[in-house]
Coordinates of C-alpha atoms in Angstrom, one line a residue:
M1 CA 46.5 59.2 113.3
L2 CA 46.5 62.3 110.9
F3 CA 44.2 64.5 113.2
S4 CA 46.7 63.6 115.8
L5 CA 49.8 64.6 113.8
A6 CA 48.5 67.4 112.4
I7 CA 47.8 68.6 116.0
L8 CA 51.0 67.6 116.8
L9 CA 52.9 69.9 114.2
F10 CA 50.4 72.8 115.2
I11 CA 51.6 73.2 118.6
S12 CA 55.7 72.3 118.2
P13 CA 57.3 75.0 119.1
T14 CA 59.0 76.8 116.1
V15 CA 62.8 76.6 115.7
A16 CA 64.9 79.5 114.8
A17 CA 67.7 79.1 112.5
L18 CA 70.9 79.8 114.0
T19 CA 72.3 83.6 112.5
D20 CA 76.0 83.6 110.8
L21 CA 77.1 85.2 114.1
Q22 CA 75.5 82.9 116.2
T23 CA 76.9 80.0 114.1
K24 CA 80.7 81.5 114.3
C25 CA 80.3 82.3 118.0
T26 CA 81.1 78.7 119.5
G27 CA 84.2 77.7 121.6
P28 CA 85.7 78.1 125.0
D29 CA 86.9 81.8 124.1
R30 CA 82.9 83.4 123.3
R31 CA 79.7 83.5 124.2
Y32 CA 76.6 84.5 122.4
N33 CA 74.0 86.3 124.1
G34 CA 71.3 88.5 123.2
T35 CA 72.3 89.5 119.6
S36 CA 76.1 90.0 120.2
C37 CA 78.6 87.5 120.2
Y38 CA 81.2 87.9 123.2
V39 CA 85.0 87.1 122.3
M40 CA 88.2 87.1 125.4
V41 CA 91.3 88.0 124.1
K42 CA 94.1 86.5 126.7
N43 CA 97.1 88.8 126.0
A44 CA 97.3 91.7 128.4
R45 CA 97.9 94.9 126.3
R46 CA 96.9 98.8 126.8
Q47 CA 93.4 99.7 126.6
N48 CA 94.3 101.9 123.2
F49 CA 95.5 98.3 121.7
A50 CA 93.2 96.6 123.2
K51 CA 90.7 98.2 120.7
L52 CA 92.5 97.1 117.9
S53 CA 92.2 93.6 118.7
C54 CA 88.6 94.4 118.3
N55 CA 89.2 94.8 114.7
H56 CA 86.4 93.7 112.0
Y57 CA 86.9 90.2 111.7
L58 CA 84.2 87.1 112.0
G59 CA 82.4 89.6 109.5
Y60 CA 81.7 92.2 112.2
S61 CA 82.8 95.0 113.2
G62 CA 83.7 94.9 116.8
H63 CA 84.7 96.8 119.8
L64 CA 85.3 96.6 123.3
F65 CA 82.5 94.7 125.1
H66 CA 79.6 97.0 126.7
I67 CA 78.0 96.3 130.0
K68 CA 74.4 97.4 128.8
N69 CA 72.3 95.3 130.7
A70 CA 72.5 92.6 133.3
A71 CA 72.4 89.6 130.7
A72 CA 75.7 91.3 128.8
Q73 CA 77.3 91.2 132.4
A74 CA 76.3 88.0 133.7
T75 CA 77.4 86.7 130.3
A76 CA 81.0 88.4 130.8
K77 CA 81.3 87.0 134.3
E78 CA 80.3 83.4 132.7
L79 CA 83.0 83.6 130.1
I80 CA 85.6 84.9 132.2
S81 CA 85.5 82.5 134.9
N82 CA 85.3 79.1 132.5
Y83 CA 87.8 80.2 130.2
S84 CA 90.3 82.6 132.1
S85 CA 90.1 83.1 135.7
A86 CA 87.1 84.9 138.1
D87 CA 90.2 87.1 139.2
D88 CA 91.2 88.7 135.6
K89 CA 89.9 92.3 134.9
V90 CA 88.8 93.1 131.3
Y91 CA 88.7 96.2 129.6
T92 CA 85.5 97.4 128.9
G93 CA 84.3 99.9 126.2
L94 CA 83.4 102.9 129.0
E95 CA 85.1 105.7 128.5
P96 CA 84.1 109.4 129.6
I97 CA 81.6 111.6 127.5
N98 CA 82.6 115.0 128.5
S99 CA 86.2 115.9 129.6
S100 CA 85.2 118.9 131.1
A101 CA 82.6 117.1 133.5
P102 CA 83.4 115.8 137.0
F103 CA 84.8 112.4 136.3
T104 CA 82.8 110.8 139.6
D105 CA 79.6 111.9 137.2
Q106 CA 78.3 108.2 136.7
N107 CA 76.5 109.7 134.1
N108 CA 79.3 111.0 132.3
W109 CA 80.2 107.9 131.1
G110 CA 79.7 106.3 127.9
H111 CA 79.6 102.6 125.6
Y112 CA 82.0 103.7 122.9
Y113 CA 82.4 102.1 119.6
R114 CA 85.8 102.0 117.6
D115 CA 84.5 104.9 115.1
G116 CA 84.8 107.5 118.2
T117 CA 80.7 107.3 118.3
F118 CA 78.8 106.4 121.8
V119 CA 75.7 105.4 123.4
S120 CA 74.7 106.7 127.2
A121 CA 75.9 104.1 129.8
T122 CA 72.8 103.4 132.4
N123 CA 72.8 101.4 135.8
L124 CA 76.3 100.6 135.4
P125 CA 77.8 98.2 138.3
W126 CA 80.2 101.0 139.7
A127 CA 82.1 99.9 142.7
P128 CA 81.6 101.6 145.9
S129 CA 84.1 105.7 145.5
Q130 CA 83.9 105.0 141.8
P131 CA 84.8 106.4 138.9
T132 CA 87.7 108.3 141.1
T133 CA 88.7 111.9 140.6
N134 CA 91.9 111.3 139.4
T135 CA 91.3 112.4 135.7
A136 CA 94.1 109.7 134.3
Y137 CA 92.0 107.0 135.3
N138 CA 89.8 107.3 132.2
R139 CA 89.2 103.8 131.5
V140 CA 87.5 101.1 132.7
Y141 CA 87.9 97.7 133.4
Y142 CA 85.4 94.7 135.0
Q143 CA 86.3 92.2 137.6
P144 CA 84.4 88.8 137.7
S145 CA 85.1 88.2 141.2
S146 CA 83.6 91.4 142.6
D147 CA 81.0 91.7 139.5
K148 CA 82.2 95.4 139.6
I149 CA 83.6 98.0 137.3
Y150 CA 86.7 100.1 138.0
T151 CA 88.9 103.0 136.8
L152 CA 92.0 103.1 135.6
A153 CA 94.8 104.3 133.4
E154 CA 94.8 103.5 129.8
T155 CA 98.7 102.5 130.1
T156 CA 97.8 99.5 132.5
T157 CA 97.6 95.8 130.4
Y158 CA 94.7 93.7 131.1
F159 CA 92.5 91.2 128.9
C160 CA 90.1 92.3 127.0
I161 CA 86.9 91.2 125.6
C162 CA 85.0 92.0 122.3
E163 CA 81.7 92.5 121.3
F164 CA 80.3 91.8 117.6
E165 CA 76.6 92.4 117.3
E166 CA 74.2 91.3 114.7
A167 CA 73.6 95.0 113.5
L168 CA 77.0 95.8 112.7
K169 CA 77.3 93.2 110.3
Q170 CA 79.6 94.3 107.3
P171 CA 80.7 92.8 103.9
V172 CA 84.7 92.1 104.2
T173 CA 86.1 94.2 101.2
D174 CA 89.4 93.8 99.3
L175 CA 90.8 97.3 101.3
E176 CA 90.0 95.4 104.3
Q177 CA 91.6 91.9 104.0
K178 CA 94.5 94.2 102.9
C179 CA 94.7 96.4 105.9
S180 CA 94.3 93.6 108.0
N181 CA 97.1 91.6 106.2
F182 CA 99.3 94.5 106.2
K183 CA 102.7 94.1 108.2
T184 CA 105.6 95.2 107.1
G185 CA 107.2 94.2 110.3
P186 CA 106.0 93.9 113.9
N187 CA 105.7 97.9 114.7
T188 CA 102.9 98.1 111.9
F189 CA 99.4 98.9 113.3
T190 CA 96.5 99.0 111.4
S191 CA 92.9 99.9 112.1
F192 CA 89.9 99.5 109.8
V193 CA 87.1 101.6 110.7
N194 CA 84.4 102.8 108.3
D195 CA 85.5 101.6 105.1
V196 CA 89.1 103.3 105.5
C197 CA 92.1 101.7 106.2
Y198 CA 94.6 103.8 109.1
V199 CA 98.0 102.7 109.1
I200 CA 101.1 103.8 111.8
Q201 CA 104.4 102.4 111.6
I202 CA 106.7 102.5 114.6
G203 CA 110.5 103.5 113.7
V204 CA 109.1 105.0 110.3
T205 CA 109.8 108.8 110.7
K206 CA 109.7 111.5 108.2
N207 CA 109.6 115.1 107.8
Y208 CA 106.4 116.6 106.4
N209 CA 106.6 117.0 102.9
D210 CA 108.3 113.1 102.5
A211 CA 105.3 111.8 105.0
K212 CA 102.8 113.8 102.5
V213 CA 103.7 111.7 99.6
S214 CA 104.2 108.5 101.3
C215 CA 100.9 106.9 101.7
N216 CA 101.1 104.6 98.5
A217 CA 101.2 100.5 100.4
F218 CA 98.2 99.1 98.7
S219 CA 98.2 99.5 95.3
G220 CA 94.9 101.0 93.6
Y221 CA 93.6 102.4 96.6
Y222 CA 94.2 106.2 97.3
G223 CA 96.4 107.3 100.2
R224 CA 97.2 110.1 102.0
L225 CA 98.2 111.5 105.4
A226 CA 95.1 111.2 107.9
H227 CA 92.3 114.0 107.9
I228 CA 91.0 114.8 110.5
R229 CA 87.1 116.8 110.7
T230 CA 85.4 115.5 113.3
M231 CA 86.3 114.2 117.3
S232 CA 85.0 110.9 115.7
D233 CA 88.1 111.0 113.4
L234 CA 90.2 112.3 115.8
W235 CA 89.3 109.5 118.7
I236 CA 90.3 106.9 115.6
A237 CA 93.7 109.1 115.3
D238 CA 95.0 109.1 118.8
T239 CA 93.6 105.1 119.5
I240 CA 96.2 104.2 116.9
R241 CA 99.1 107.0 117.7
S242 CA 98.8 105.3 121.4
A243 CA 98.5 102.0 120.6
A244 CA 102.0 102.5 119.0
R245 CA 103.0 104.5 121.9
V246 CA 104.6 107.3 120.2
P247 CA 104.0 111.0 121.2
Y248 CA 103.4 112.5 117.9
A249 CA 101.9 111.1 115.1
R250 CA 101.5 113.9 112.0
L251 CA 98.5 114.3 110.0
G252 CA 97.8 115.6 106.5
M253 CA 97.7 119.3 108.3
E254 CA 99.6 122.2 107.4
Q255 CA 99.7 126.1 107.7
T256 CA 100.1 126.7 103.9
D257 CA 101.3 130.2 104.2
L258 CA 104.8 130.4 104.8
S259 CA 104.8 133.8 105.9
S260 CA 102.1 134.2 107.8
T261 CA 102.9 135.1 111.6
N262 CA 99.5 134.5 113.0
A263 CA 99.6 130.7 114.0
S264 CA 95.5 130.7 114.3
I265 CA 94.7 130.6 110.9
G266 CA 95.3 129.6 107.5
W267 CA 95.2 126.0 108.5
Y268 CA 94.6 123.2 105.7
L269 CA 93.8 119.4 105.2
T270 CA 96.3 118.6 102.2
T271 CA 97.0 116.2 100.0
P272 CA 100.0 115.2 97.5
T273 CA 97.9 116.1 94.5
N274 CA 94.8 117.6 95.0
Q275 CA 93.4 121.0 96.1
S276 CA 93.8 121.7 99.9
M277 CA 90.6 122.6 102.0
P278 CA 90.4 124.5 104.7
A279 CA 90.5 122.5 108.3
T280 CA 87.7 123.5 111.0
F281 CA 88.0 121.1 113.2
L282 CA 91.2 122.6 115.2
P283 CA 91.1 121.0 118.9
W284 CA 94.4 122.2 120.3
A285 CA 96.7 121.0 123.4
A286 CA 97.4 124.3 125.7
S287 CA 100.1 126.6 124.5
N288 CA 99.5 125.8 120.7
P289 CA 99.5 126.5 118.0
V290 CA 103.0 127.9 117.7
V291 CA 104.4 130.2 115.4
A292 CA 106.4 128.7 112.8
K293 CA 105.5 125.4 113.2
R294 CA 103.6 124.9 110.0
S295 CA 102.2 121.5 110.7
I296 CA 100.1 119.2 112.9
A297 CA 99.8 115.9 114.8
V298 CA 97.6 114.3 117.1
T299 CA 99.5 114.0 120.7
T300 CA 99.3 112.3 124.2
G301 CA 96.4 114.3 126.5
Y302 CA 93.1 114.1 127.7
P303 CA 90.7 115.1 125.8
K304 CA 92.4 114.0 122.8
I305 CA 94.2 117.1 121.1
F306 CA 96.2 118.6 118.0
A307 CA 100.0 120.3 118.4
T308 CA 101.7 121.9 116.0
V309 CA 104.9 120.4 115.1
D310 CA 108.0 121.7 113.1
S311 CA 107.7 120.4 109.2
A312 CA 111.6 119.5 108.7
T313 CA 111.6 117.2 111.7
A314 CA 111.1 113.3 111.3
Y315 CA 108.0 112.2 113.1
P316 CA 105.9 109.0 112.6
S317 CA 103.3 109.6 110.4
I318 CA 99.0 107.8 110.0
C319 CA 98.3 107.1 106.7
Q320 CA 94.9 106.7 105.5
Y321 CA 93.6 104.7 102.5
G322 CA 90.1 105.4 101.3
R323 CA 88.1 103.6 97.8
T324 CA 89.4 104.1 94.5
T325 CA 86.9 106.7 93.6
L326 CA 87.7 110.3 93.8
S327 CA 84.7 112.8 94.2
A328 CA 85.2 115.0 91.1
T329 CA 84.3 118.1 93.7
T330 CA 86.7 117.6 96.5
G331 CA 89.2 114.9 95.4
E332 CA 88.5 113.0 98.2
P333 CA 87.9 109.1 98.5
G334 CA 84.2 108.0 98.9
K335 CA 83.7 107.2 102.9
S336 CA 80.7 106.1 103.4
R337 CA 79.3 107.7 107.0
S338 CA 81.2 111.0 106.6
Y339 CA 81.6 112.3 103.1
L340 CA 81.4 111.3 99.5

């Protein structure tokens, strides 16, 4: 009998323990597949606002879901059909990679993360005649009834599915909790990305000098107007600007030489107290920069772009809060994935 029991134990399949994400991924609004948890958000909203719905919660950094294989597509279809409606359309994380390439080129669409990075997408279930030639249709939705994807404008309001991946698990920090709980009213938008909290408030407008010293909402954390050094940084800033539905959002960037008559040079990343640093990433909108407009805002348009704005005019601003520790050489707060 002992021998039979030993044989039984030997041939019994090993039962793997559930991961933390699998344990949390239960309920009618979510499904676990592969190494991801898919969560249905049944609030119709614009695509950039939908991105903020996939903020870092459940202990993981989330993003609009990626149709990276047939299993992910089937999981999304089942989730929508069972929890919502087979006719509902939901936003995906697909966007164009290169704005200068034809929008009809299916290889020019990638799966984006909330920090502006992306992975190339292949074998996507495009509907016939998709993607369209209309450059305003630079977002993608999935429709379970047809099991296909279609392009549309960012301003359209649909439901969305957020995806949380095992590989993107992160510790929940004090700053993140403050960021997610920060509400001074219904018109405050926040996004926590790469250990940094971004904040914009609709209806709160300031001139540049007042805005530059106004980012002090979180006690114990270093705040300033947002600095944009890369396309990923700009992608984050434009997402929160678009979610707030404002045409201009001030950044921490200015032309410090007030006597300059050359609008193309002399731009700096500035802070309230520390030494300014040269701004080298300047993706200007058409007809920009403009002489005598000494500050920069992120504005509407595709690809994501800068515009010069008058320093004395009041605009909404994007504040950025980092860690409490500052670099001795740059005066900048620590940021784990970009600079120290």
